[in-house]
Coordinates of C-alpha atoms and ligand atoms in Angstrom, one line a residue:
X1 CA 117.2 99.5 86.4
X2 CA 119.6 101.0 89.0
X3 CA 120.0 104.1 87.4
X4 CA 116.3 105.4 87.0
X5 CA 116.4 107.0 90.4
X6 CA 119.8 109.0 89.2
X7 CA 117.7 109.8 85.9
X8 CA 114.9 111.0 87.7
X9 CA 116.7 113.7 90.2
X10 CA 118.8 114.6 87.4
X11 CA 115.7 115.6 85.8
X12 CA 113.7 117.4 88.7
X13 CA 116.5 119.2 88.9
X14 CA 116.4 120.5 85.4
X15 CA 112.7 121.0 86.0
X16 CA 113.7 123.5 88.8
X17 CA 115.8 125.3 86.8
X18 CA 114.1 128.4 85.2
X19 CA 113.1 128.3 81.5
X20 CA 113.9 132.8 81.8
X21 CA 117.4 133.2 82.9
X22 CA 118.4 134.7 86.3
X23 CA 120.9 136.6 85.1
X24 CA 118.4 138.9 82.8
X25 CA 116.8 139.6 85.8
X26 CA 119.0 140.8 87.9
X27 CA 120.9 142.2 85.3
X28 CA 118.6 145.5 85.4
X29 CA 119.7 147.7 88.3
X30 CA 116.4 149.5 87.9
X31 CA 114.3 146.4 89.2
X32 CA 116.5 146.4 92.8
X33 CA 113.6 149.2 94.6
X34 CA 110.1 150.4 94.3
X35 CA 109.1 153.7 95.6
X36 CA 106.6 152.8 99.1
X37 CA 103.6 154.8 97.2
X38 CA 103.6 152.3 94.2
X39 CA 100.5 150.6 93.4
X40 CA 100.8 146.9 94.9
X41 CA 100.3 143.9 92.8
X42 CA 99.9 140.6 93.5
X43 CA 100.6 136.9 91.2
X44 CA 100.1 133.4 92.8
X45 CA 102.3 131.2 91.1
X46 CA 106.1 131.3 90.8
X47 CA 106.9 129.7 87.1
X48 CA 108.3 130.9 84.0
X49 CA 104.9 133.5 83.5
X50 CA 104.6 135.0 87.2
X51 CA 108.5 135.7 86.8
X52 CA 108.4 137.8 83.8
X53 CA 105.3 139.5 84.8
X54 CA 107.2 140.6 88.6
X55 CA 109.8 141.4 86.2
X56 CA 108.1 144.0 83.9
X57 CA 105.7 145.2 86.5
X58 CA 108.9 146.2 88.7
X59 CA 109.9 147.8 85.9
X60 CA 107.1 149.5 85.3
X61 CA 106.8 150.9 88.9
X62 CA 104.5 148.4 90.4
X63 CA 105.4 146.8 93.8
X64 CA 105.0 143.0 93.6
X65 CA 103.8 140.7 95.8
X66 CA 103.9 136.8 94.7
X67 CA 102.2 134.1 96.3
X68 CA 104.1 130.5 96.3
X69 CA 103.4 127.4 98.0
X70 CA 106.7 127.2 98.7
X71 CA 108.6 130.7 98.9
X72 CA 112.1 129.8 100.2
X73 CA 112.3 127.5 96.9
X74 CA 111.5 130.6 94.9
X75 CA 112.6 133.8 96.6
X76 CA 115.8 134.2 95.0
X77 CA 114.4 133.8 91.1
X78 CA 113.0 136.9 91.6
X79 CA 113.8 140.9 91.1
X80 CA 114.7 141.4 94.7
X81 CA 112.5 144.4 94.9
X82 CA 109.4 141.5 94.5
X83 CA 108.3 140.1 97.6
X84 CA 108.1 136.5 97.8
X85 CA 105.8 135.0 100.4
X86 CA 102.9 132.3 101.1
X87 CA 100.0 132.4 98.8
X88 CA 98.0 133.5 102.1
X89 CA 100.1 136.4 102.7
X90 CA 100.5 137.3 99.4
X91 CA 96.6 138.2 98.4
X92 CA 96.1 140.4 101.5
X93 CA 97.0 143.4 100.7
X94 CA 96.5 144.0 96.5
X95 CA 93.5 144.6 95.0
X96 CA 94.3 143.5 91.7
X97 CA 96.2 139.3 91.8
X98 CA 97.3 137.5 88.7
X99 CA 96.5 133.7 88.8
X100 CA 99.7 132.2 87.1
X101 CA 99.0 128.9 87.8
X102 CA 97.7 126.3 85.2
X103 CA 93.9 125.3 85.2
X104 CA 93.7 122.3 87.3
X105 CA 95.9 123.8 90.1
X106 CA 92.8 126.6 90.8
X107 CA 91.1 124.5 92.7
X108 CA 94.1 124.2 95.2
X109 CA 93.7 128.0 95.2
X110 CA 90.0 127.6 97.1
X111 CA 91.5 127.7 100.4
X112 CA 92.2 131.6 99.9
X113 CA 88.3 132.2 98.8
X114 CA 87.3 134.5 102.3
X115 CA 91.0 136.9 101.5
X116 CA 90.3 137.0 97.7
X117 CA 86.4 138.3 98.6
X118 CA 86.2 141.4 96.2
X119 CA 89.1 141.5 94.7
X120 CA 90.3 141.2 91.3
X121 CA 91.8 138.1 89.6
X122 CA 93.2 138.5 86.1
X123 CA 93.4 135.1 84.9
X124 CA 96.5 134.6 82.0
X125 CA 95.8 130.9 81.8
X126 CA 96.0 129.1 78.1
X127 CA 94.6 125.9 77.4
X128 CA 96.3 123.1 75.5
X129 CA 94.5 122.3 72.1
X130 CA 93.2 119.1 73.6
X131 CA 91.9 121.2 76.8
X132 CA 90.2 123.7 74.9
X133 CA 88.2 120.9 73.2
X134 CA 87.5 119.2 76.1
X135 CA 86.4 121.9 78.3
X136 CA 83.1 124.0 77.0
X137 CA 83.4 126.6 79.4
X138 CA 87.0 128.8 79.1
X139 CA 89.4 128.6 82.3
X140 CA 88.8 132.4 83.0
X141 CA 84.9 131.5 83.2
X142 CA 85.4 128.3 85.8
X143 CA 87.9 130.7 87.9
X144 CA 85.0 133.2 88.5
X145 CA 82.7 130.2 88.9
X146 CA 85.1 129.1 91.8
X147 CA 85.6 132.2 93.3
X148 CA 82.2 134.3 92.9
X149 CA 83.2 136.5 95.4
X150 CA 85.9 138.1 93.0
X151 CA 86.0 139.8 90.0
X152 CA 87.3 137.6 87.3
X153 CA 89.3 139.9 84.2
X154 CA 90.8 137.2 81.5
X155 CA 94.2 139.2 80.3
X156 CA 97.8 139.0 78.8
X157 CA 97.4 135.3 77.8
X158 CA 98.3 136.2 74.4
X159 CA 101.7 137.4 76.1
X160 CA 104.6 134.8 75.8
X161 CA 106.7 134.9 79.1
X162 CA 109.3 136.0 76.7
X163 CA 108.1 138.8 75.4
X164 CA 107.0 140.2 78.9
X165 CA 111.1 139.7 80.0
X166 CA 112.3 141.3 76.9
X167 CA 109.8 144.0 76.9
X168 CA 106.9 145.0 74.4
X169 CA 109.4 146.4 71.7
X170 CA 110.3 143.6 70.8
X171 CA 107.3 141.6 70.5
X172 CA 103.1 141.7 69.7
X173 CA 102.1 144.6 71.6
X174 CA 98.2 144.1 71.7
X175 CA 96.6 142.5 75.1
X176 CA 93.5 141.5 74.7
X177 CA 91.6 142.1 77.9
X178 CA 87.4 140.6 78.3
X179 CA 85.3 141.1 81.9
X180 CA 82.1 141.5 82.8
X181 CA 83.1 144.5 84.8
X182 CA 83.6 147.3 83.6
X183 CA 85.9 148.9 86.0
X184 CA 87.9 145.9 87.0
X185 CA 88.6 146.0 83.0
X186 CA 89.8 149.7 83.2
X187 CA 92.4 148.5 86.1
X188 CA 93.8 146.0 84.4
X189 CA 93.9 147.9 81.3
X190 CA 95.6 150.9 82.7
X191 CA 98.1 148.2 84.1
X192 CA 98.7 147.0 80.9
X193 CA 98.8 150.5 79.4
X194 CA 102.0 151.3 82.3
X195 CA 103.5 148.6 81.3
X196 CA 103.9 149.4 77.6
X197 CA 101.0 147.5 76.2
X198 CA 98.1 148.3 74.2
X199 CA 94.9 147.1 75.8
X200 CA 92.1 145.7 73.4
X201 CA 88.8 145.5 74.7
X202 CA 87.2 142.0 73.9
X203 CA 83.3 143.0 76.0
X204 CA 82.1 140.5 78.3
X205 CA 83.9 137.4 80.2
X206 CA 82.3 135.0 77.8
X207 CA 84.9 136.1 75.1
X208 CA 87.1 134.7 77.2
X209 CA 86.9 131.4 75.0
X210 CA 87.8 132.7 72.0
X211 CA 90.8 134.5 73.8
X212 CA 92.0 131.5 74.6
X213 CA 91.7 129.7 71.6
X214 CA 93.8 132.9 69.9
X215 CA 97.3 131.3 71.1
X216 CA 96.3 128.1 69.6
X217 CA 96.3 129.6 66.2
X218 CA 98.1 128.4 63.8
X219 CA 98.3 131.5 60.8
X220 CA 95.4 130.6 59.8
X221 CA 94.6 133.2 57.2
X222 CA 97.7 131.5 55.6
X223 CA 96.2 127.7 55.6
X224 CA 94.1 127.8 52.0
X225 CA 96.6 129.5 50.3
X226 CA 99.8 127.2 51.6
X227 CA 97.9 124.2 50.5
X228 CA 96.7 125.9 47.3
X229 CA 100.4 126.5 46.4
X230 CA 101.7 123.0 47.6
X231 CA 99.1 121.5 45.4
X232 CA 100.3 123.6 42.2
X233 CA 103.5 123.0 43.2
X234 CA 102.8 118.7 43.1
X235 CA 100.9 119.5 40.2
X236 CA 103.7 121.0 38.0
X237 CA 106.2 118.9 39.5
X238 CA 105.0 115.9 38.4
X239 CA 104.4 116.9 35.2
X240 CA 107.8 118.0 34.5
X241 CA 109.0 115.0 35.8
X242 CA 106.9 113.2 33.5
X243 CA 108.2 115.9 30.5
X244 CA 112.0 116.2 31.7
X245 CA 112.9 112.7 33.2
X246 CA 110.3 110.2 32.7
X247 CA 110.1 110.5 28.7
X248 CA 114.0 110.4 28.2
X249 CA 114.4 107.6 30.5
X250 CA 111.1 105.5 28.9
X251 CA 111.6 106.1 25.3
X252 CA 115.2 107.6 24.9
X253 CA 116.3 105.4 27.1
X254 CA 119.0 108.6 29.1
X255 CA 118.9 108.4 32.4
X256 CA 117.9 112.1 33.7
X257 CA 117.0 111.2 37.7
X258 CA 119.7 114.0 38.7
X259 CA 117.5 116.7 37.4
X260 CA 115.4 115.7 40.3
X261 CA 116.8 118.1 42.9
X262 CA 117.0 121.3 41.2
X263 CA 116.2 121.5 37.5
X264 CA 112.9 120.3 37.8
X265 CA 112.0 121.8 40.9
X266 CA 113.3 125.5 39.2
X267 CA 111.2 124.4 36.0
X268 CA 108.3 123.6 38.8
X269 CA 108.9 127.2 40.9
X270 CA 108.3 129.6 38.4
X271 CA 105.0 128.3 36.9
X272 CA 103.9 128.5 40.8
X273 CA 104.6 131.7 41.1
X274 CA 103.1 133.0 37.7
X275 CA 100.2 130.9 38.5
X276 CA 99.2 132.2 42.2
X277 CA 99.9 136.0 41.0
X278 CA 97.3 135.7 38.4
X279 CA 94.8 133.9 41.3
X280 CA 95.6 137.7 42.8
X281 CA 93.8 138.7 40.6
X282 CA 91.5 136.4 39.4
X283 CA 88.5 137.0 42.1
X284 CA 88.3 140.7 41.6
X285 CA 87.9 140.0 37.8
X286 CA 85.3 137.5 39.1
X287 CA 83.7 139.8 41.2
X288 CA 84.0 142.6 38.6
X289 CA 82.1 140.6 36.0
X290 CA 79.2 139.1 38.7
X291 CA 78.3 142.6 39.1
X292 CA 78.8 144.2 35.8
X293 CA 76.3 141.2 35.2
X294 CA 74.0 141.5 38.4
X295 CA 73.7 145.5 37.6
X296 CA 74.4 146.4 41.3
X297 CA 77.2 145.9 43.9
X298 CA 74.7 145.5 47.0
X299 CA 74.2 141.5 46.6
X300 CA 76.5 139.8 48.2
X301 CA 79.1 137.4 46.4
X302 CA 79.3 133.6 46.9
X303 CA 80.8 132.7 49.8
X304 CA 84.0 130.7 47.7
X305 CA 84.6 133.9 46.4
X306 CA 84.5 136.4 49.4
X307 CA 87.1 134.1 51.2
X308 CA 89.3 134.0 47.7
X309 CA 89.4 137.5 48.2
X310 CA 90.2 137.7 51.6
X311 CA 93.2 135.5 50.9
X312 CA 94.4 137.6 47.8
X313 CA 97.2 138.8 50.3
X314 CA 98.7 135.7 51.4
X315 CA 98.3 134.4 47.8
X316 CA 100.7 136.6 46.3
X317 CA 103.2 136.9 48.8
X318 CA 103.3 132.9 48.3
X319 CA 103.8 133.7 45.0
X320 CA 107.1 136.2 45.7
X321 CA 108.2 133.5 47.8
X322 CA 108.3 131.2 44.4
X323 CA 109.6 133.9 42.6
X324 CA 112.3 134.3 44.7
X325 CA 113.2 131.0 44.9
X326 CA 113.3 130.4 41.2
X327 CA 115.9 133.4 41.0
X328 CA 117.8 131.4 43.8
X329 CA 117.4 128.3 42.3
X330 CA 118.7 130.0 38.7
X331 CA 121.7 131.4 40.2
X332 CA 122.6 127.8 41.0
X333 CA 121.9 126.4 37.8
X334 CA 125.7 127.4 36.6
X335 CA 127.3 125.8 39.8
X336 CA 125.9 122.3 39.2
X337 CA 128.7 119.8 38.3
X338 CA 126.4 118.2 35.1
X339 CA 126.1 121.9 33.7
X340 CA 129.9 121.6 33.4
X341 CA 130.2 118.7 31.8
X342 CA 127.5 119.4 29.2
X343 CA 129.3 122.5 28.4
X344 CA 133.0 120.9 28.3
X345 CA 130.7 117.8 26.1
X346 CA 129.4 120.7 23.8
X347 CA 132.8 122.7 23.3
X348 CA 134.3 118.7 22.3
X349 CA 131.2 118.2 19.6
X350 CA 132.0 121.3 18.2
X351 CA 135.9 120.6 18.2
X352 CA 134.8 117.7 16.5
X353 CA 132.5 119.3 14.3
X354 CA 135.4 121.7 13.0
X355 CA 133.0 124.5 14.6
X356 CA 134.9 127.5 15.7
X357 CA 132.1 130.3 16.5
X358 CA 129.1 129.3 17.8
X359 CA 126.7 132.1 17.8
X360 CA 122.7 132.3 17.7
X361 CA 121.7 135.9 17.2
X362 CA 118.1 134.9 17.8
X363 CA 119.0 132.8 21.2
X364 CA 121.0 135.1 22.3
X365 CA 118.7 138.3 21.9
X366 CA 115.8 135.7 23.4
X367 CA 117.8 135.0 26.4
X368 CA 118.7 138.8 27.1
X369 CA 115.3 140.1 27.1
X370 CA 113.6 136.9 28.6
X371 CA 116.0 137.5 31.7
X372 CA 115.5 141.2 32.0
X373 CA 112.1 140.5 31.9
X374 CA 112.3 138.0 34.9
X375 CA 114.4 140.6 36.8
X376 CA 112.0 143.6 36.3
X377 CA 108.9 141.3 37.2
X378 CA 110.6 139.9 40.6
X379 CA 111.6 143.5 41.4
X380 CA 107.7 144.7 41.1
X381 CA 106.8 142.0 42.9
X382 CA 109.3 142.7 46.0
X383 CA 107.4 146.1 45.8
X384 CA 104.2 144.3 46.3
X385 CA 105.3 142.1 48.9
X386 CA 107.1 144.9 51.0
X387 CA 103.7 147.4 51.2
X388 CA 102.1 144.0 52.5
X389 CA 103.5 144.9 55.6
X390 CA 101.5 146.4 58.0
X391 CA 104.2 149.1 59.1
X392 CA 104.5 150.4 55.3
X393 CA 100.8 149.4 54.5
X394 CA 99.7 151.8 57.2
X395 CA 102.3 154.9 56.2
X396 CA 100.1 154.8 52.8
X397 CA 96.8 156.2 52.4
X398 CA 94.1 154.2 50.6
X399 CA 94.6 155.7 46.6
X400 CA 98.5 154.5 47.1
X401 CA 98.2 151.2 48.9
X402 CA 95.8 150.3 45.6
X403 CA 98.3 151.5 43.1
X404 CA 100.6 149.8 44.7
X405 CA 98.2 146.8 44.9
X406 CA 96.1 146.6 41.8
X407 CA 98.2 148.7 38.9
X408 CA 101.7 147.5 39.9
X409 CA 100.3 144.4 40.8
X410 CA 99.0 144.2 37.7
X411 CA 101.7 145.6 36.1
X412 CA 103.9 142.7 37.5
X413 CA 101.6 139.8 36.5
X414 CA 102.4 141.7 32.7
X415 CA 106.0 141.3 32.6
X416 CA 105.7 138.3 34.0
X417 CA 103.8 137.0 31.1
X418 CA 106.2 138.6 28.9
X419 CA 109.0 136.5 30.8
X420 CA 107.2 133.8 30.1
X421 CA 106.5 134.2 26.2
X422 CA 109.9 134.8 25.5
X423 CA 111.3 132.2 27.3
X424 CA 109.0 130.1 25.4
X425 CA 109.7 131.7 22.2
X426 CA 108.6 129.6 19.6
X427 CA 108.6 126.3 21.1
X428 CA 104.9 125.8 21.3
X429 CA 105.2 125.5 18.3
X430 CA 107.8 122.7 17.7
X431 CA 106.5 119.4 17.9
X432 CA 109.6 117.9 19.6
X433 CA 108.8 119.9 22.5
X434 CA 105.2 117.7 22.9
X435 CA 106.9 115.1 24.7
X436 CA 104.4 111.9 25.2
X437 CA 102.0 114.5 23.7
X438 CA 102.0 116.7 26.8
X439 CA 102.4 120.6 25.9
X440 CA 105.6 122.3 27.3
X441 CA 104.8 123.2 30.9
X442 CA 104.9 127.6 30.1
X443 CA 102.0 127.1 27.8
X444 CA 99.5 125.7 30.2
X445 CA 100.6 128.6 32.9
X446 CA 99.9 131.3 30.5
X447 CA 95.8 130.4 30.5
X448 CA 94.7 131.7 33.8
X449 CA 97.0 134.7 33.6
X450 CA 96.1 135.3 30.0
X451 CA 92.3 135.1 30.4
X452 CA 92.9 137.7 33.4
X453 CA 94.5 140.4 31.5
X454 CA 92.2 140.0 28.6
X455 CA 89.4 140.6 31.5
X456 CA 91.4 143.7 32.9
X457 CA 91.9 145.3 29.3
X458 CA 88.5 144.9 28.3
X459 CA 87.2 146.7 31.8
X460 CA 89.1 149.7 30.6
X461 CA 86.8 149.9 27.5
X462 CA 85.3 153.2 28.4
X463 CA 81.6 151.8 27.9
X464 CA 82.4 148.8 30.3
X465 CA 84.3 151.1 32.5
X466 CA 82.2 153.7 33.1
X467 CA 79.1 151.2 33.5
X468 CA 81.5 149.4 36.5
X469 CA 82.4 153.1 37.8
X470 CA 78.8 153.4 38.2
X471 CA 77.4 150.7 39.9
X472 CA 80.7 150.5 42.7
X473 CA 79.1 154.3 43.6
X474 CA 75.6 152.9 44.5
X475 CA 73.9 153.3 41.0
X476 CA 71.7 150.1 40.1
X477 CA 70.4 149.0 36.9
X478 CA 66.8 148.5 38.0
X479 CA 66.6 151.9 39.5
X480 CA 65.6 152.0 43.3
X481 CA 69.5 151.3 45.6
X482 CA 68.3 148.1 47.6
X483 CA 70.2 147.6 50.3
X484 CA 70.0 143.7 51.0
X485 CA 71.1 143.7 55.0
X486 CA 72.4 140.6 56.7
X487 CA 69.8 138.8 58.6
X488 CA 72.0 137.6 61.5
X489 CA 75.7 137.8 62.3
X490 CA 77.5 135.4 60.6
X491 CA 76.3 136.8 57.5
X492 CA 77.7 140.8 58.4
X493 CA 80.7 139.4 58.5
X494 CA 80.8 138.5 55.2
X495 CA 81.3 141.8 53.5
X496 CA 82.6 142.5 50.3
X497 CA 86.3 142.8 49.6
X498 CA 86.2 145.0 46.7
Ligands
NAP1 P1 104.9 127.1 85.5 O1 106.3 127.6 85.2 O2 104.7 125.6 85.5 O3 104.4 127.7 86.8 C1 103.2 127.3 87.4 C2 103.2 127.7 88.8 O4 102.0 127.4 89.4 C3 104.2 127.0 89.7 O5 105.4 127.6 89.6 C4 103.6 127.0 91.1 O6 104.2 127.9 91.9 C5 102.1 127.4 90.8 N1 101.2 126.5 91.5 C6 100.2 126.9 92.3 N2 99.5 125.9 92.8 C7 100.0 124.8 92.2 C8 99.7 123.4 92.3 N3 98.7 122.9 93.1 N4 100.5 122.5 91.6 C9 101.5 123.0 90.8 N5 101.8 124.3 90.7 C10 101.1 125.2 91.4 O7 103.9 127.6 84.4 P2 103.9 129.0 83.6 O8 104.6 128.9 82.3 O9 104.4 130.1 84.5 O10 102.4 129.3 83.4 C11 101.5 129.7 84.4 C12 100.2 130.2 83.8 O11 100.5 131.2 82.9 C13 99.5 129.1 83.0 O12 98.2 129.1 83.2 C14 99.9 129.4 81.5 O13 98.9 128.9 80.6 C15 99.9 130.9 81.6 N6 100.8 131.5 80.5 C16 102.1 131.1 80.4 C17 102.8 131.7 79.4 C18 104.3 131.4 79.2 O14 104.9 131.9 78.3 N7 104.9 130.6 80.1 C19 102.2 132.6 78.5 C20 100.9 132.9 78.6 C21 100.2 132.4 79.7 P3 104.5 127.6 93.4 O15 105.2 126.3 93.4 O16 105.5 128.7 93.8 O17 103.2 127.7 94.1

């Protein structure tokens, strides 16, 4: 194994090299001085984090001080207004040090305890996903527990390195900032505040924890709903295959395997879609119905369906995702080379046939509408998905984001259904089209939408409407408005959606 030593300095040398280019650094002529009178600031630690951070702080009009074990190594990764020194030097004079060294190095820091005595260490640490299980207290929380002499403020974890070089524009601009002192906590968050953050107060230290734990995240408001739609998704596809391939091949005996790839998945995307839209709406007709039923809106709703709520969001901007696929997927149907040969195989039968004009009014109209129909509903529901965002969602006030929401939602899940019948046309009715007895796929995706819009139209019969009206303002059918208040926290969380 001769060539393991080469392997290995090959690779501490690629370790040395910095993840943030040089060049970005020093590209910024505004980051070669610092007035004398600027606030001083100090970061032990030389990696990828400390050098973004004396980056934007330069920027921003902070001197910089860093702290390395080994300065010479480091110096010239640096703005050159930063000052690069020993760790020992480096926490003399700031009052305010960033720790941007990983967990297990802090104790290496100890040596520094008498200099550090009063001062402030923001701790930006993150945990790995096994470390946050394994340790019950959060790093920021052992730092202070190593250095009680100091003021311990966790901050600007949830800040990639990245997004401190490039600057808050272009990134997430909230920093959320937890201490069990008050003023150190104002510091830091005017610091973050100059440097073109926005500082969110998180209380105490001990929330430390769950700041840490927020990088770990993986969307989870999106989790349910992804796994809801996979699951339809294996759930249709499988039955088309069953419909489209599996019956020709078993009792035709035609072999129909290449449908695989894209008819059957753009049979499959569509009842998706039209499937999670009417899930939309499903829980509020749910929720609508529990207290139409209950006679007041002040008892809470099961917990299944306060979290179906929650995730109404995610669930139909799945669905556009379908929808937009399918229209994809559709555009593509022409390009495939077996739509080519069944059309050059039909135009021979008819040849054959001594067919010369082949013409189905009925198909034809069918087809027109049925597409039209498909275009107008993906259209409304691009309009849903873009006031999602929380740039447009915020530039509406409440009575628009829920016309937006509910009546064009609602109006979208309509033509969608409408899409649906006509391309179905008659066909339920046909009993070809029952292959191995299994209905055609549209029919069993119009029964959740359909029993929702039946819901929705009886609500707007004025006696059932007007009772609702009534009881979301406070009335209650046995008189008396009891308010049913949570008995601990958990359960205050759990407020209604509707
Ligand atoms: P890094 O590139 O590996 O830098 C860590 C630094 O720690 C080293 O450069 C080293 O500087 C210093 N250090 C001090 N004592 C040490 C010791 N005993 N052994 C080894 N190193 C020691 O890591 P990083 O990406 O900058 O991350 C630093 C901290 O910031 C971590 O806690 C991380 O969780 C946090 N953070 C990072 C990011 C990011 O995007 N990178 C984002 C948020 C939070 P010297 O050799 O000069 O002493």
């Amino acid at each position: 194994m001769s060539h393991q030593p080469a392997v290995a300095t090959k690779m501490s040398r690629e370790m040395d090299k910095p993840l943030i280019s040089l060049h970005l650094v020093d590209s910024d002529t505004s980051l070669a001085k610092v007035p004398d009178e600027a606030p001083k600031v100090g970061i032990l630690g030389s990696g990828d984090f400390a050098r973004s951070l004396a980056t934007r702080l330069v920027s921003s009009g902070f001197k910089v001080v860093v702290g390395s074990r080994n300065p010479k190594r480091t110096a010239g990764l640096f703005p050159s207004a930063a000052q690069v020194t020993f760790q020992e030097e480096a926490v003399n004079s700031p009052e305010i040090i960033f720790v941007a060294v990983f967990r297990e190095h802090y104790s290496s820091l100890c040596s520094l305890s008498d200099q550090l005595t009063g001062k402030i260490l923001v701790d930006v640490s993150n945990p790995t996903e096994q470390e946050h299980l394994q340790h019950r207290e959060s790093n920021a929380e052992y730092l202070a527990s190593l250095f009680p002499t100091c003021t311990v403020v966790k901050a600007f974890n949830v800040i990639s390195a990245w997004t401190l070089q490039a600057g808050p524009r272009d990134g997430n601009r909230q920093v959320p900032i937890c201490s069990d002192q008050p003023e150190a906590k104002r510091a830091v968050s005017e610091m973050a505040i100059a440097m073109g953050f926005m500082p969110v107060d998180m209380g105490s230290l001990a929330s430390a924890r769950e700041m840490e734990a927020m990088p770990l995240r993986l969307l989870p408001a999106w989790k349910v709903p992804t796994l809801l739609a996979l699951g339809l998704f294996i759930c249709f596809y499988a039955y088309n295959f069953v419909r489209d391939v599996l019956q020709p091949y078993v009792q035709e005996s035609k072999n129909k395997f290449f449908k695989l790839p894209v008819s059957v998945v753009n049979t499959t995307l569509p009842c998706v879609a039209y499937v999670l839209l009417s899930l939309v709406y499903l829980p509020g007709v749910l929720a609508a119905t529990l207290q139409l039923r209950r006679g007041t809106k002040y008892h809470r709703f099961p917990d299944w369906l306060d979290h179906w709520l929650q995730h109404r969001k995610q669930i139909g901007l799945l669905s556009f995702f379908c929808a937009a696929l399918h229209a994809l997927y559709s555009f593509c149907l022409p390009l495939r080379r077996s739509h080519r040969y069944d059309l050059v195989n039909l135009a021979v039968k008819q040849v054959l046939a001594n067919k010369s004009h082949l013409w189905v009014e009925e198909e034809v109209w069918r087809m027109e509408i049925y597409l039209s129909l498909g275009v107008l509903a993906l259209g409304t529901l691009s309009l849903l998905a873009v006031t999602s965002l929380p740039s447009i969602a915020n530039s509406l006030n409440w009575r628009e984001f829920s016309f937006v929401q509910s009546s064009l939602g609602f109006v979208a899940l309509v033509l969608s259904t409408l899409h649906t019948l006509t391309y179905g046309w008659t066909r339920a009715f046909e009993e070809s089209r029952y292959k191995f007895y299994l209905p055609p796929t549209f029919t069993l995706t119009l029964l959740v939408p359909c029993v929702v819009i039946l819901a929705k139209a009886l609500f707007l019969l004025p006696c059932i409407s007007r009772r609702l009206a009534r009881i979301r303002r406070g009335w209650e059918r046995d008189g008396a408005i009891k308010f049913m208040l949570p008995t601990d926290n958990a359960l205050a969380e759990k407020t209604s959606h509707v």
